[in-house]
Amino acid sequence: SQTIHQWPATLVQPVGSPLSLECTVEGTSNPNLYWYRQAAGRGLQLLFYSVGIGQISSEVPQNLSASRPQDRQFILSSKKLLLSDSGFYLCALEEGPEGGAWGYGYTFGSGTRLTVV
Amino acid sequence: EDQVTQSPEALRLQEGESSSLNCSYTVSGLRGLFWYRQDPGKGPEFLFTLYSAGEEKEKERLKATLTKKESFLHITAPKPEDSATYLCAVHLPPQGGSQGNLIFGKGTKLSVKP
């Protein structure tokens, strides 16, 4: 079965510091990978998605970037954090075309709670 | 603009008191509608996918239904362990160079008291 790992679980960072959040997946190959942010009182907001190694699409212009150096690794980064970057960051996967129907939904990681101070 | 609206924002029930959560959507094209459960500090957990109007799916005390404009999550005789935030999401088809993706509602926070 698919599993998705995110770390760290919580992070407190000062304004202006860099950020690196990592997401790795197991039990599937060639998945679509997603980074979402969930802010208090707001719905999940799609930040980036990737359909393959080195392929990144951004949905929202912002202070963040993403990379996919390996098939099962997805990284969210920032060079300089802003206060507005605080939130709950979630990585999600969707099996690739050869993995079966997309209709089984996205599998989400356990999330990273980021607080920028 | 594609939108997903969930109501109510919060719902408090007594154990055994059945109720329904609503998810209404205005989207240009729908590939599917998803329901998720999210516990505090955790990622959403997949519950159901519905594809077409009239479709129903059940899992334990939960039953999801879909019409052309909305979906309902019915909770029958809830228990305290059903307390969580329930999220609705619609899956849109790809447009232009964009990958189809999920648009989430803000969720309904359900509290079930013993």
Tab-separated table of C-alpha atoms in Angstrom:
chain	number	residue	atom	x	y	z
A	1	SER	CA	0.000	0.000	0.000
A	2	GLN	CA	1.025	3.580	-0.527
A	3	THR	CA	2.623	5.470	2.299
A	4	ILE	CA	3.788	9.039	2.431
A	5	HIS	CA	6.273	10.484	4.888
A	6	GLN	CA	6.690	14.104	5.831
A	7	TRP	CA	9.130	15.709	8.203
A	8	PRO	CA	9.528	17.487	10.417
A	9	ALA	CA	6.134	17.389	12.126
A	10	THR	CA	6.558	20.850	13.624
A	11	LEU	CA	8.933	23.673	12.853
A	12	VAL	CA	9.463	27.137	14.276
A	13	GLN	CA	11.593	29.392	12.119
A	14	PRO	CA	12.523	33.089	12.297
A	15	VAL	CA	11.531	35.497	9.563
A	16	GLY	CA	14.145	35.583	6.827
A	17	SER	CA	15.467	32.090	7.471
A	18	PRO	CA	15.495	29.360	4.803
A	19	LEU	CA	13.094	26.420	4.699
A	20	SER	CA	13.269	22.880	3.456
A	21	LEU	CA	10.401	20.419	3.928
A	22	GLU	CA	10.765	16.922	2.584
A	23	CYS	CA	8.177	14.425	1.432
A	24	THR	CA	8.947	10.849	0.402
A	25	VAL	CA	6.593	8.150	-0.791
A	26	GLU	CA	6.621	4.357	-0.764
A	27	GLY	CA	4.583	1.645	-2.388
A	28	THR	CA	4.014	3.351	-5.715
A	29	SER	CA	5.949	4.574	-8.718
A	30	ASN	CA	5.522	7.599	-10.936
A	31	PRO	CA	2.956	9.261	-8.658
A	32	ASN	CA	1.649	12.763	-9.079
A	33	LEU	CA	2.804	14.724	-6.051
A	34	TYR	CA	1.277	17.816	-4.509
A	35	TRP	CA	2.097	20.404	-1.870
A	36	TYR	CA	-0.871	21.997	-0.116
A	37	ARG	CA	-1.017	24.642	2.600
A	38	GLN	CA	-3.810	24.822	5.133
A	39	ALA	CA	-4.176	28.105	7.003
A	40	ALA	CA	-6.498	28.580	9.947
A	41	GLY	CA	-10.057	29.187	8.787
A	42	ARG	CA	-9.192	28.540	5.189
A	43	GLY	CA	-9.408	25.568	2.898
A	44	LEU	CA	-6.501	23.594	1.564
A	45	GLN	CA	-4.627	25.653	-1.003
A	46	LEU	CA	-2.668	23.935	-3.752
A	47	LEU	CA	0.870	25.317	-3.943
A	48	PHE	CA	2.762	23.030	-6.340
A	49	TYR	CA	2.264	19.810	-8.212
A	50	SER	CA	4.614	17.486	-10.035
A	51	VAL	CA	3.874	14.798	-12.604
A	52	GLY	CA	7.461	13.551	-12.794
A	53	ILE	CA	11.119	14.079	-11.926
A	54	GLY	CA	12.122	17.691	-12.466
A	55	GLN	CA	8.587	18.680	-13.500
A	56	ILE	CA	7.108	21.323	-11.220
A	57	SER	CA	4.058	23.494	-11.733
A	58	SER	CA	3.186	26.386	-9.480
A	59	GLU	CA	-0.412	27.287	-8.796
A	60	VAL	CA	0.132	30.367	-6.667
A	61	PRO	CA	2.909	32.980	-7.063
A	62	GLN	CA	4.678	33.185	-3.723
A	63	ASN	CA	7.802	33.023	-1.674
A	64	LEU	CA	8.129	29.265	-2.011
A	65	SER	CA	9.586	26.836	-4.516
A	66	ALA	CA	9.445	23.090	-5.027
A	67	SER	CA	11.690	20.449	-6.505
A	68	ARG	CA	11.420	16.776	-7.382
A	69	PRO	CA	14.924	15.336	-7.582
A	70	GLN	CA	13.735	11.725	-7.491
A	71	ASP	CA	10.544	9.926	-8.446
A	72	ARG	CA	9.495	9.476	-4.834
A	73	GLN	CA	10.862	12.671	-3.313
A	74	PHE	CA	9.234	16.103	-3.270
A	75	ILE	CA	10.803	19.094	-1.540
A	76	LEU	CA	9.303	22.440	-0.578
A	77	SER	CA	11.768	25.279	-0.061
A	78	SER	CA	12.117	28.934	0.653
A	79	LYS	CA	15.175	31.171	0.684
A	80	LYS	CA	13.674	33.679	3.102
A	81	LEU	CA	10.565	32.949	5.131
A	82	LEU	CA	7.823	35.504	5.684
A	83	LEU	CA	5.346	35.642	8.552
A	84	SER	CA	2.612	34.835	6.043
A	85	ASP	CA	4.279	31.501	5.276
A	86	SER	CA	3.048	30.099	8.588
A	87	GLY	CA	0.596	27.261	8.201
A	88	PHE	CA	0.080	23.519	7.991
A	89	TYR	CA	1.860	22.066	4.969
A	90	LEU	CA	0.645	18.830	3.484
A	91	CYS	CA	2.183	16.615	0.858
A	92	ALA	CA	-0.134	14.384	-1.149
A	93	LEU	CA	0.216	11.740	-3.803
A	94	GLU	CA	-1.977	10.438	-6.544
A	95	GLU	CA	-1.028	7.265	-8.343
A	96	GLY	CA	0.258	7.760	-11.849
A	97	PRO	CA	-1.642	6.563	-14.930
A	98	GLU	CA	-0.281	3.039	-14.726
A	99	GLY	CA	-1.163	2.785	-11.070
A	100	GLY	CA	-4.895	2.568	-11.542
A	101	ALA	CA	-7.843	4.893	-11.410
A	102	TRP	CA	-7.295	8.337	-9.977
A	103	GLY	CA	-10.643	8.063	-8.274
A	104	TYR	CA	-9.213	6.587	-5.107
A	105	GLY	CA	-8.341	10.079	-4.052
A	106	TYR	CA	-5.178	11.634	-2.870
A	107	THR	CA	-3.172	10.105	-0.055
A	108	PHE	CA	-1.969	12.783	2.326
A	109	GLY	CA	1.032	12.859	4.609
A	110	SER	CA	0.778	13.741	8.267
A	111	GLY	CA	1.755	17.350	7.628
A	112	THR	CA	4.253	19.900	8.946
A	113	ARG	CA	3.108	22.697	11.225
A	114	LEU	CA	5.290	25.698	10.355
A	115	THR	CA	5.327	28.771	12.556
A	116	VAL	CA	7.335	31.739	11.370
A	117	VAL	CA	8.246	34.111	14.213
B	1	GLU	CA	-14.846	30.958	-10.666
B	2	ASP	CA	-14.829	27.403	-9.383
B	3	GLN	CA	-16.038	27.244	-5.789
B	4	VAL	CA	-16.726	24.685	-3.118
B	5	THR	CA	-18.774	25.729	-0.075
B	6	GLN	CA	-19.367	23.582	2.978
B	7	SER	CA	-22.017	24.122	5.614
B	8	PRO	CA	-22.332	24.395	8.476
B	9	GLU	CA	-18.858	25.505	9.529
B	10	ALA	CA	-19.309	23.710	12.831
B	11	LEU	CA	-21.828	21.158	14.064
B	12	ARG	CA	-22.351	19.874	17.578
B	13	LEU	CA	-24.337	16.688	18.016
B	14	GLN	CA	-25.247	14.442	20.876
B	15	GLU	CA	-24.220	10.832	20.540
B	16	GLY	CA	-26.869	9.071	18.464
B	17	GLU	CA	-28.251	12.279	16.958
B	18	SER	CA	-28.167	11.850	13.169
B	19	SER	CA	-27.490	14.792	10.859
B	20	SER	CA	-26.088	15.816	7.482
B	21	LEU	CA	-23.226	17.937	6.237
B	22	ASN	CA	-23.535	19.852	2.993
B	23	CYS	CA	-21.065	20.538	0.202
B	24	SER	CA	-22.248	22.730	-2.654
B	25	TYR	CA	-20.140	23.426	-5.702
B	26	THR	CA	-20.095	25.626	-8.758
B	27	VAL	CA	-17.487	24.291	-11.135
B	28	SER	CA	-17.009	24.092	-14.863
B	29	GLY	CA	-16.706	20.376	-15.250
B	30	LEU	CA	-16.545	17.766	-12.529
B	31	ARG	CA	-14.441	14.621	-12.664
B	32	GLY	CA	-15.378	13.574	-9.177
B	33	LEU	CA	-16.208	14.716	-5.660
B	34	PHE	CA	-14.231	13.545	-2.660
B	35	TRP	CA	-14.958	13.455	1.041
B	36	TYR	CA	-12.132	13.403	3.567
B	37	ARG	CA	-11.928	13.230	7.322
B	38	GLN	CA	-9.251	15.263	9.100
B	39	ASP	CA	-8.311	14.878	12.749
B	40	PRO	CA	-6.512	17.748	14.514
B	41	GLY	CA	-2.854	18.037	13.537
B	42	LYS	CA	-3.107	15.281	10.932
B	43	GLY	CA	-3.471	14.999	7.195
B	44	PRO	CA	-6.862	14.352	5.590
B	45	GLU	CA	-7.972	10.739	5.339
B	46	PHE	CA	-9.856	9.633	2.246
B	47	LEU	CA	-13.466	8.539	2.762
B	48	PHE	CA	-15.413	8.501	-0.524
B	49	THR	CA	-15.356	9.416	-4.188
B	50	LEU	CA	-18.587	10.169	-6.047
B	51	TYR	CA	-18.648	10.530	-9.797
B	52	SER	CA	-22.169	11.203	-10.972
B	53	ALA	CA	-25.496	12.563	-9.757
B	54	GLY	CA	-27.541	9.970	-7.945
B	55	GLU	CA	-24.546	8.024	-6.743
B	56	GLU	CA	-24.369	6.959	-3.089
B	57	LYS	CA	-21.622	5.364	-1.014
B	58	GLU	CA	-21.584	4.119	2.551
B	59	LYS	CA	-18.981	3.378	5.163
B	60	GLU	CA	-20.018	2.429	8.669
B	61	ARG	CA	-22.150	5.325	9.985
B	62	LEU	CA	-21.381	7.578	7.008
B	63	LYS	CA	-23.280	7.845	3.748
B	64	ALA	CA	-22.363	10.226	0.935
B	65	THR	CA	-24.728	11.295	-1.821
B	66	LEU	CA	-24.281	13.471	-4.897
B	67	THR	CA	-26.551	15.696	-6.963
B	68	LYS	CA	-25.659	17.999	-9.843
B	69	LYS	CA	-24.979	20.897	-7.488
B	70	GLU	CA	-24.205	19.460	-4.080
B	71	SER	CA	-23.207	16.506	-1.984
B	72	PHE	CA	-24.368	15.433	1.439
B	73	LEU	CA	-22.534	13.461	4.060
B	74	HIS	CA	-25.115	11.807	6.277
B	75	ILE	CA	-24.031	10.653	9.710
B	76	THR	CA	-26.312	8.114	11.327
B	77	ALA	CA	-26.222	7.634	15.105
B	78	PRO	CA	-22.811	9.297	15.470
B	79	LYS	CA	-20.346	8.386	18.182
B	80	PRO	CA	-17.752	10.613	19.876
B	81	GLU	CA	-15.028	9.028	17.728
B	82	ASP	CA	-16.709	10.525	14.659
B	83	SER	CA	-15.625	13.966	15.893
B	84	ALA	CA	-13.355	15.495	13.247
B	85	THR	CA	-13.332	18.030	10.444
B	86	TYR	CA	-14.922	16.723	7.266
B	87	LEU	CA	-13.593	18.124	4.021
B	88	CYS	CA	-15.206	18.089	0.622
B	89	ALA	CA	-13.188	18.477	-2.576
B	90	VAL	CA	-14.052	18.531	-6.254
B	91	HIS	CA	-11.728	17.152	-8.888
B	92	LEU	CA	-11.558	19.351	-11.943
B	93	PRO	CA	-10.347	18.308	-15.380
B	94	PRO	CA	-7.077	19.714	-16.755
B	95	GLN	CA	-7.394	23.066	-18.488
B	96	GLY	CA	-4.760	24.368	-20.846
B	97	GLY	CA	-1.398	23.518	-19.419
B	98	SER	CA	-2.742	23.019	-15.920
B	99	GLN	CA	-3.069	19.647	-14.260
B	100	GLY	CA	-6.541	18.861	-13.044
B	101	ASN	CA	-6.563	19.193	-9.323
B	102	LEU	CA	-8.690	19.156	-6.206
B	103	ILE	CA	-10.446	22.277	-4.943
B	104	PHE	CA	-11.281	21.944	-1.256
B	105	GLY	CA	-14.005	23.464	0.834
B	106	LYS	CA	-13.137	24.914	4.240
B	107	GLY	CA	-14.625	21.945	6.025
B	108	THR	CA	-17.231	21.253	8.679
B	109	LYS	CA	-15.975	20.692	12.202
B	110	LEU	CA	-18.102	17.994	13.804
B	111	SER	CA	-18.206	17.483	17.561
B	112	VAL	CA	-20.131	14.546	18.994
B	113	LYS	CA	-20.764	14.642	22.731
B	114	PRO	CA	-21.362	11.472	24.740
